CSV table of C-alpha atoms and ligand atoms in Angstrom, one decimal:
chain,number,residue,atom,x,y,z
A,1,UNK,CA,-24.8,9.5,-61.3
A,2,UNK,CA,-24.7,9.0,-57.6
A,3,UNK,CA,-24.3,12.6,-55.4
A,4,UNK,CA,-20.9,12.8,-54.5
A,5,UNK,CA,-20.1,12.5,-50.2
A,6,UNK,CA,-19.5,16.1,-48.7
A,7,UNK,CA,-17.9,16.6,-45.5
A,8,UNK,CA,-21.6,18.7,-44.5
A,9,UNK,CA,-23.8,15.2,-45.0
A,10,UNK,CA,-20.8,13.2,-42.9
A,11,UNK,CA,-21.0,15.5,-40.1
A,12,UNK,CA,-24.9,15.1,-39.8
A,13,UNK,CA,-24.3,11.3,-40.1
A,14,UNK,CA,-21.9,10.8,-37.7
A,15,UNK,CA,-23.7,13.0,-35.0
A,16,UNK,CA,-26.8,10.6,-35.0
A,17,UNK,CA,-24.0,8.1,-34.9
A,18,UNK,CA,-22.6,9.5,-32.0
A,19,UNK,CA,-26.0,10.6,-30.6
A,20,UNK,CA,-26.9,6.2,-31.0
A,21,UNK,CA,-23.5,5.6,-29.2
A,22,UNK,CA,-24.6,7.3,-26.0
A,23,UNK,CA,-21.5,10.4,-26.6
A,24,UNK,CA,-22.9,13.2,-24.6
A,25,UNK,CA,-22.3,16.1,-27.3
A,26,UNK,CA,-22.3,14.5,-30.3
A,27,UNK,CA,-22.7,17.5,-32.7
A,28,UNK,CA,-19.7,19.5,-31.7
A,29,UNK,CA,-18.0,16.1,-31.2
A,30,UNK,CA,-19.0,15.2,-34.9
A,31,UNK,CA,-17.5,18.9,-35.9
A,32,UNK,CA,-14.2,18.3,-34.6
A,33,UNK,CA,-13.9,14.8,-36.2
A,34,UNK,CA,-14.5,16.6,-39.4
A,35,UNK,CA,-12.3,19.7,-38.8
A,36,UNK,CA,-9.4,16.9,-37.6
A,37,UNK,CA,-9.9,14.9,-41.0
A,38,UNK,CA,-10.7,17.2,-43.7
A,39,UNK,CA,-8.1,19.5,-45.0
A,40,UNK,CA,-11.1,21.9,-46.5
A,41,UNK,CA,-14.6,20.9,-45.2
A,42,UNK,CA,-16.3,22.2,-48.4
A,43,UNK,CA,-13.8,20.1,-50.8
A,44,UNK,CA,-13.8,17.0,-52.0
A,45,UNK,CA,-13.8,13.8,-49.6
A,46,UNK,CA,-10.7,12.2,-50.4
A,47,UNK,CA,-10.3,8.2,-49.8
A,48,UNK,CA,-7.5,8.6,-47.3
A,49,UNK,CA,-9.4,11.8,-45.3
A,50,UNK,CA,-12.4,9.5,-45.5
A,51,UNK,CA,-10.8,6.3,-44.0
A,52,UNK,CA,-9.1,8.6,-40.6
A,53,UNK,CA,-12.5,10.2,-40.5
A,54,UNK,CA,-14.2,6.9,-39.9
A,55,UNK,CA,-11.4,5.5,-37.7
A,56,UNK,CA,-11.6,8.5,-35.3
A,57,UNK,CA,-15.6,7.9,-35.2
A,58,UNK,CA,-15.0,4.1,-34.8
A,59,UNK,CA,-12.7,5.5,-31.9
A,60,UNK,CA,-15.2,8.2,-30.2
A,61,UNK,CA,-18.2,5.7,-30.4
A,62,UNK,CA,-15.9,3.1,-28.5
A,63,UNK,CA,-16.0,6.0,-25.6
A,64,UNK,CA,-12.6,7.1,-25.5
A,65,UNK,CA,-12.3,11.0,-25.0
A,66,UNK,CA,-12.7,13.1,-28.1
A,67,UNK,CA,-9.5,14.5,-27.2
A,68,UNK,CA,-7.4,11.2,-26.9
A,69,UNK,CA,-9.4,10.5,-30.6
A,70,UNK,CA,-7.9,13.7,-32.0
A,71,UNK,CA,-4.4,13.4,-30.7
A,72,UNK,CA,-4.0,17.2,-29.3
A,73,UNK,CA,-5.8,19.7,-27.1
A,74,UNK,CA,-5.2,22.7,-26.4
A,75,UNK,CA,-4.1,24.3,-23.2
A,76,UNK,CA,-4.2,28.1,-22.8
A,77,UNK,CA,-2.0,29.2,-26.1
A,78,UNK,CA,-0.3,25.8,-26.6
A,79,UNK,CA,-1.8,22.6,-28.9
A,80,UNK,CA,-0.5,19.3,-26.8
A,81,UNK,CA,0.4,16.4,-28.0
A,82,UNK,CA,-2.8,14.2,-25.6
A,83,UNK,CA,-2.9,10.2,-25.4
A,84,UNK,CA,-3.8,7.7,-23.2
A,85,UNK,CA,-0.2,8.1,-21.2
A,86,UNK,CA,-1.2,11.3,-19.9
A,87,UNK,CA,-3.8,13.0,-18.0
A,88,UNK,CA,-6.2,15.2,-20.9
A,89,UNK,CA,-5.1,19.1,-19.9
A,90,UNK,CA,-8.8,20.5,-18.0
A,91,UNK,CA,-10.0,24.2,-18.3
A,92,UNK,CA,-9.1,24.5,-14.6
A,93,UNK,CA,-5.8,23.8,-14.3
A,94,UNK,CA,-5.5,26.4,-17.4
A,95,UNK,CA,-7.0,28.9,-14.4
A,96,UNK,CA,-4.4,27.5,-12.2
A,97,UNK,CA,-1.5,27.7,-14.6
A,98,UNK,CA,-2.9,31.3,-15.1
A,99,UNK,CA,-2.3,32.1,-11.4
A,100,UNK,CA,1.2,30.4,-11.2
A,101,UNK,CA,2.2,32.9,-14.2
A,102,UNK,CA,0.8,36.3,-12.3
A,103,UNK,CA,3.0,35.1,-9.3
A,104,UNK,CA,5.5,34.5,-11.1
A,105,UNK,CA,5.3,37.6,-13.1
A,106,UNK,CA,4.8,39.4,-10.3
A,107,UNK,CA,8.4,38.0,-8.5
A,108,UNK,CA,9.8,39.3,-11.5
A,109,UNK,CA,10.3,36.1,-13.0
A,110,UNK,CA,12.7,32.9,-11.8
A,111,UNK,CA,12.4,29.4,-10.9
A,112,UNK,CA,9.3,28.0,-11.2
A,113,UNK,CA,8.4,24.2,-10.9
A,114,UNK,CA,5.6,22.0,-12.2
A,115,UNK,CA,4.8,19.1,-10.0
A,116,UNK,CA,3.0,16.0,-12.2
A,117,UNK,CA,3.8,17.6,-15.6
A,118,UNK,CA,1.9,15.1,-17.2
A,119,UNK,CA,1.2,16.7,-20.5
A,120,UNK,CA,3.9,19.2,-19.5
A,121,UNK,CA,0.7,21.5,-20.0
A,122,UNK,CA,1.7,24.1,-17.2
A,123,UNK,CA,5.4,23.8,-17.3
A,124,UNK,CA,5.3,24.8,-20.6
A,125,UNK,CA,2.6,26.9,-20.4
A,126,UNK,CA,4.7,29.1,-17.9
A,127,UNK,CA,7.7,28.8,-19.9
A,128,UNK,CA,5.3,30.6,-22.8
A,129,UNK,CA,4.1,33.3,-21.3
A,130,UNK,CA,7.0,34.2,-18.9
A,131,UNK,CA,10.2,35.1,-20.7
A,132,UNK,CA,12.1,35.4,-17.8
A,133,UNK,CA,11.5,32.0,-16.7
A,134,UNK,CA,13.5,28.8,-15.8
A,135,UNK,CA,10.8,25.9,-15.3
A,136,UNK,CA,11.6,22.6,-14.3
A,137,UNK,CA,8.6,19.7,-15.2
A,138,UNK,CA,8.9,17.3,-12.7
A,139,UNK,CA,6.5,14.0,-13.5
A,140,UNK,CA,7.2,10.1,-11.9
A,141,UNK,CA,5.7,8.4,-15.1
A,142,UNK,CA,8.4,8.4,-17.7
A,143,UNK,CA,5.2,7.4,-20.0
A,144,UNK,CA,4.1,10.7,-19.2
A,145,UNK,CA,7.4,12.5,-20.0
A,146,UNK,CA,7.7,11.1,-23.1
A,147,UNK,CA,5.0,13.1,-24.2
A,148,UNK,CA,6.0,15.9,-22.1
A,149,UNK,CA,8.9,15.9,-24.2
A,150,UNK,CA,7.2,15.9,-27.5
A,151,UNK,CA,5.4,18.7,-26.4
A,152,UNK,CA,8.6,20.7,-25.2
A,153,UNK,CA,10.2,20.1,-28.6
A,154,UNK,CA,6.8,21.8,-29.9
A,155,UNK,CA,7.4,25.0,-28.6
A,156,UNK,CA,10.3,26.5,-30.2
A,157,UNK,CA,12.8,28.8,-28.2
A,158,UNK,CA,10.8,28.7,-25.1
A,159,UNK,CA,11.5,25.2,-24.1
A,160,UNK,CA,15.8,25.7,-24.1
A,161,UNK,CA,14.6,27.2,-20.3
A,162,UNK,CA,12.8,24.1,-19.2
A,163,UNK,CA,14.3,21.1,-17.8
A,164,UNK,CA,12.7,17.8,-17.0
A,165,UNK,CA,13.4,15.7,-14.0
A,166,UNK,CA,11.8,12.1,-13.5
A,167,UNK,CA,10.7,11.0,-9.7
A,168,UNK,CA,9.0,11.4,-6.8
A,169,UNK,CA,7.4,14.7,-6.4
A,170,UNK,CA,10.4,16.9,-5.2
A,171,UNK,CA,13.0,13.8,-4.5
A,172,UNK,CA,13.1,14.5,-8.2
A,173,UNK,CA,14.8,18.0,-7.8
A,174,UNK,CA,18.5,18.6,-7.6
A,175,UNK,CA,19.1,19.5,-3.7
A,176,UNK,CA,20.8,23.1,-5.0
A,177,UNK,CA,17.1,24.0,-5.8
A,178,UNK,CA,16.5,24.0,-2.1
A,179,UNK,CA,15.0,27.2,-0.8
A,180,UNK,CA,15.5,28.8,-4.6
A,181,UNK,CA,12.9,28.2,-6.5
A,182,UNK,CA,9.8,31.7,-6.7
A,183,UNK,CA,7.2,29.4,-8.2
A,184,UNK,CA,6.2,25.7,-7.2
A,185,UNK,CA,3.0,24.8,-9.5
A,186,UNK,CA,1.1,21.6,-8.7
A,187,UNK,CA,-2.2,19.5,-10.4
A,188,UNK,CA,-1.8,15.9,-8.1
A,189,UNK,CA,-3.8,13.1,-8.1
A,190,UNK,CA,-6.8,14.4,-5.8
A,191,UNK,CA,-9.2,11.7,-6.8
A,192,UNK,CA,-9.8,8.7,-3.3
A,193,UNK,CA,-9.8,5.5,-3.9
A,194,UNK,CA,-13.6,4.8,-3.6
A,195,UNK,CA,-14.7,8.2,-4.9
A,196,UNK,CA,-17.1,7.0,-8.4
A,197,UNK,CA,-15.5,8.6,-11.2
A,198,UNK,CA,-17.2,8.9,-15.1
A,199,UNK,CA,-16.5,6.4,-16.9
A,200,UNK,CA,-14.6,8.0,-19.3
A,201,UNK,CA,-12.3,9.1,-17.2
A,202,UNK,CA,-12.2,5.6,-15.0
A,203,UNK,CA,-11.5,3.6,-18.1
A,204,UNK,CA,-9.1,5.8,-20.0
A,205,UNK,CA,-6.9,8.0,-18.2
A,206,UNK,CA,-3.8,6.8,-16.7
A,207,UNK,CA,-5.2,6.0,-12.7
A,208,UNK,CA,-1.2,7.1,-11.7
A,209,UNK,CA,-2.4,10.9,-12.5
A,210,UNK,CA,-5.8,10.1,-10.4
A,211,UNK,CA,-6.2,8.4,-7.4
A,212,UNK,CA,-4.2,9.6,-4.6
A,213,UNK,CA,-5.3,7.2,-1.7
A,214,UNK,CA,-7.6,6.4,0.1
A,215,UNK,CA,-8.4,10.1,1.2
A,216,UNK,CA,-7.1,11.8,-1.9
A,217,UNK,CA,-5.4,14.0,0.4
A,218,UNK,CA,-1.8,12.3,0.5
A,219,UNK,CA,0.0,14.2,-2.4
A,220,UNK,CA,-1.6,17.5,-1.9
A,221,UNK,CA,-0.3,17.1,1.6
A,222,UNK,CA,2.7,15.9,1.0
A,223,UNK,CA,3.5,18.6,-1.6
A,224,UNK,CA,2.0,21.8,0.8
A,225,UNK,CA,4.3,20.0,3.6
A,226,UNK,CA,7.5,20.0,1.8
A,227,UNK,CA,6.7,23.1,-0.4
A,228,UNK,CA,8.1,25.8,2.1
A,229,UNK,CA,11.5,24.5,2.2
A,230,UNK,CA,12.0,24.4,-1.3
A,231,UNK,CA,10.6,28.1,-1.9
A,232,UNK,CA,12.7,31.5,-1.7
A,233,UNK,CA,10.7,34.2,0.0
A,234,UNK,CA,9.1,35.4,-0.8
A,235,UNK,CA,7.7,32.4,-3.4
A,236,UNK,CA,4.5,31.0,-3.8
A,237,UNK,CA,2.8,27.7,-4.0
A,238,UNK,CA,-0.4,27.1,-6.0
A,239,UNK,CA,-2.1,23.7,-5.8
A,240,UNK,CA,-5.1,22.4,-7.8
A,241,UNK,CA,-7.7,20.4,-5.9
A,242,UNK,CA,-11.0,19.4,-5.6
A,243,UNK,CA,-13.6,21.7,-4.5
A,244,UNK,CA,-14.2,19.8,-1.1
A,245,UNK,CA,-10.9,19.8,-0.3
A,246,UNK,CA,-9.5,23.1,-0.4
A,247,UNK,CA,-10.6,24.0,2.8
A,248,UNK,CA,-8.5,20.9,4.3
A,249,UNK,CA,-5.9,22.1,1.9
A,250,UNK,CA,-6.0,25.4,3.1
A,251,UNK,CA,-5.6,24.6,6.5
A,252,UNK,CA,-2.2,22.6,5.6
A,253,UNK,CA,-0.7,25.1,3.8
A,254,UNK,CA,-1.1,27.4,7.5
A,255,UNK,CA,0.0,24.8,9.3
A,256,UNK,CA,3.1,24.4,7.2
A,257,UNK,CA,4.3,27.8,7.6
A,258,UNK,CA,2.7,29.7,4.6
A,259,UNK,CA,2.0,33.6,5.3
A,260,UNK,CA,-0.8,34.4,3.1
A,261,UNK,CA,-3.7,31.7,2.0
A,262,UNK,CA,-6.3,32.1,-0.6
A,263,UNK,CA,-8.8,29.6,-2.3
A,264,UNK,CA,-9.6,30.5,-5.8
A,265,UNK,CA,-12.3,29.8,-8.1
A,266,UNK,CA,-12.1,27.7,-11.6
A,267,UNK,CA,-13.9,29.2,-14.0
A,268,UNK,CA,-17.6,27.8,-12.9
A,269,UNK,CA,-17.0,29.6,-9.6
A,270,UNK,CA,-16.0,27.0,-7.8
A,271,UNK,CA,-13.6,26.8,-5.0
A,272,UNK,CA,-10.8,25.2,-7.4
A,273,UNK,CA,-7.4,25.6,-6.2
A,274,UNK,CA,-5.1,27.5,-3.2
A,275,UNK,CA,-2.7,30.2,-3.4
A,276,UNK,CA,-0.2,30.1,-0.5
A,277,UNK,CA,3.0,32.5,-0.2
A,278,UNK,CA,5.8,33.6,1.6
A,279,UNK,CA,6.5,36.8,2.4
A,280,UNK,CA,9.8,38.0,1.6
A,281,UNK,CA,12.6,37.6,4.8
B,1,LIG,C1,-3.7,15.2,-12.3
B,1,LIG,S1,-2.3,14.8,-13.3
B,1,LIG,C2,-1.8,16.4,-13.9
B,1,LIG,C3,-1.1,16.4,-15.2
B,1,LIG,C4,-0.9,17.9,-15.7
B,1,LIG,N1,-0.1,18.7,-14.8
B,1,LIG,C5,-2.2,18.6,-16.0
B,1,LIG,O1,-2.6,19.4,-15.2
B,1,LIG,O2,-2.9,18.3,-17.0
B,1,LIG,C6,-1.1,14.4,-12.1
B,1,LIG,C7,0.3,14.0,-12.6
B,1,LIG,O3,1.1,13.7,-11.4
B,1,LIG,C8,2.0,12.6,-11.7
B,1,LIG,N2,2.3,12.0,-10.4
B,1,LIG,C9,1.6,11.2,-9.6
B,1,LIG,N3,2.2,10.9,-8.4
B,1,LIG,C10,3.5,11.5,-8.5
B,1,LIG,C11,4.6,11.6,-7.7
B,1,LIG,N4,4.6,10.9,-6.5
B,1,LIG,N5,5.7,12.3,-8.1
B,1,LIG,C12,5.6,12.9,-9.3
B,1,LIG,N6,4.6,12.9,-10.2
B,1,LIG,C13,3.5,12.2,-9.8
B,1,LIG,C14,1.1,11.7,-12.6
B,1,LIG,O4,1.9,10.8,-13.3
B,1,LIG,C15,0.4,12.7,-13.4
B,1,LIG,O5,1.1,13.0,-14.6
């Protein structure tokens, strides 16, 4: 009788597949494909567990991100619903979503609003881990707010304090929100036109939650521009960029009016994002 399939011999198979297909980690990749499809790795391979098993690795050896393969990711304590209508949540922005909760801890709690939700990975994040609260997840890709949306309905109580609001940056926002909100949280498009991106990023994620312009400047200084008028004081602002820009970032937010300015690192020490604030009137 022929040795019956275990989960253990697919893994090793589809790594070498993987590895053939040019997928830069191919074990761990291989693990989560198995850890998505079987329901007990040391059971028996079932025919249905078997057939998404081999879809997914179809998928990953195609090159789209393991994470758009498996469906979800996870972002700080949350597990997002991920596809190719939103940007995949990064370890960095989990770092900036980090800072945007001490701040807002720190005010005691309030408004607090998520510019280019995408994912809704912040916004919802915040609405987590700060009971007191009210988050608005402002995106201008109703693509991506559908899935925002299926994430929001994921998180139980929480989400009853989190509104979403289609549009342009803060157009979106009713005008009563004007000088009230404590917390304005914000991971734009930072990407220029002609900067060379991976090609799994280039040829899978939604270019909308990229490319900025040709600087990759515009949104980040758009949003630090209009940021201060849309603040209470004191309130703070924190902006994701790239590492070369948040020295030009910084610069913007002084020029705009903010009191305090601070670049902070991501979590490979690199200059990763900028925390500007208001003092209180
Ligand atoms: C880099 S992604 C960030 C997604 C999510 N916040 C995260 O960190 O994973 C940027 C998001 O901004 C949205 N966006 C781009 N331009 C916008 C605009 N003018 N107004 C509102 N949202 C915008 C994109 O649709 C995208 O979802």
């Amino acid at each position: 009788m022929a040795e019956a399939v275990t989960w253990s011999t697919l893994r090793t198979e589809a790594a070498a597949r993987l590895r053939d297909a040019g997928v830069p980690s191919p074990d761990a990749d291989a693990r989560w494909l198995v850890a998505a499809a079987a329901p007990d790795v040391d059971g028996p391979v079932g025919e249905r567990a078997l057939a998404y098993f081999d879809a997914m690795l179809a998928r990953r050896r195609s090159g789209e991100p393991l994470q758009y393969v498996l469906g979800s990711w996870g972002f700080r304590s949350l597990d997002l619903l991920v596809d190719r209508r939103v940007l995949i949540p990064r370890p960095e922005t989990e770092v900036v979503a980090g800072v945007a909760i001490e701040e807002l801890r720190a005010l005691g709690g309030g408004t607090a609003v998520d510019l280019g939700t995408g994912s809704g990975a912040i916004a919802l994040a915040i609405a987590t881990e700060v009971p007191a609260a009210s988050v608005w997840a402002v995106d201008r890709s109703s693509l991506a707010l559908e899935v925002a949306r299926a994430n929001l309905a994921g998180i139980g109580r929480p989400g009853a304090r989190v509104r979403i609001a289609e549009g342009d940056w803060f157009d979106a926002l009713p005008a009563e929100l004007r000088g009230q909100l404590q917390v304005v949280v914000a991971n734009p498009p930072y990407v220029a036109e002609d900067d060379v991106l991976p090609a799994e990023v280039r040829d899978w994620e939604p270019h909308g939650a990229l490319i900025a312009g040709p600087s990759g400047i515009e949104d980040l200084d758009r949003i630090v521009e209009e940021a201060p008028a849309w603040l209470d004081r004191p309130g703070a602002l924190v902006v994701e960029c790239a590492p070369h820009q948040t020295e030009v970032v910084a610069s913007l937010a002084e020029a705009a009016g903010f009191d305090e300015v601070e670049v902070g690192l991501d979590l490979s020490a690199r200059p990763r994002f900028v925390l500007c604030r208001l003092m209180g009137a």
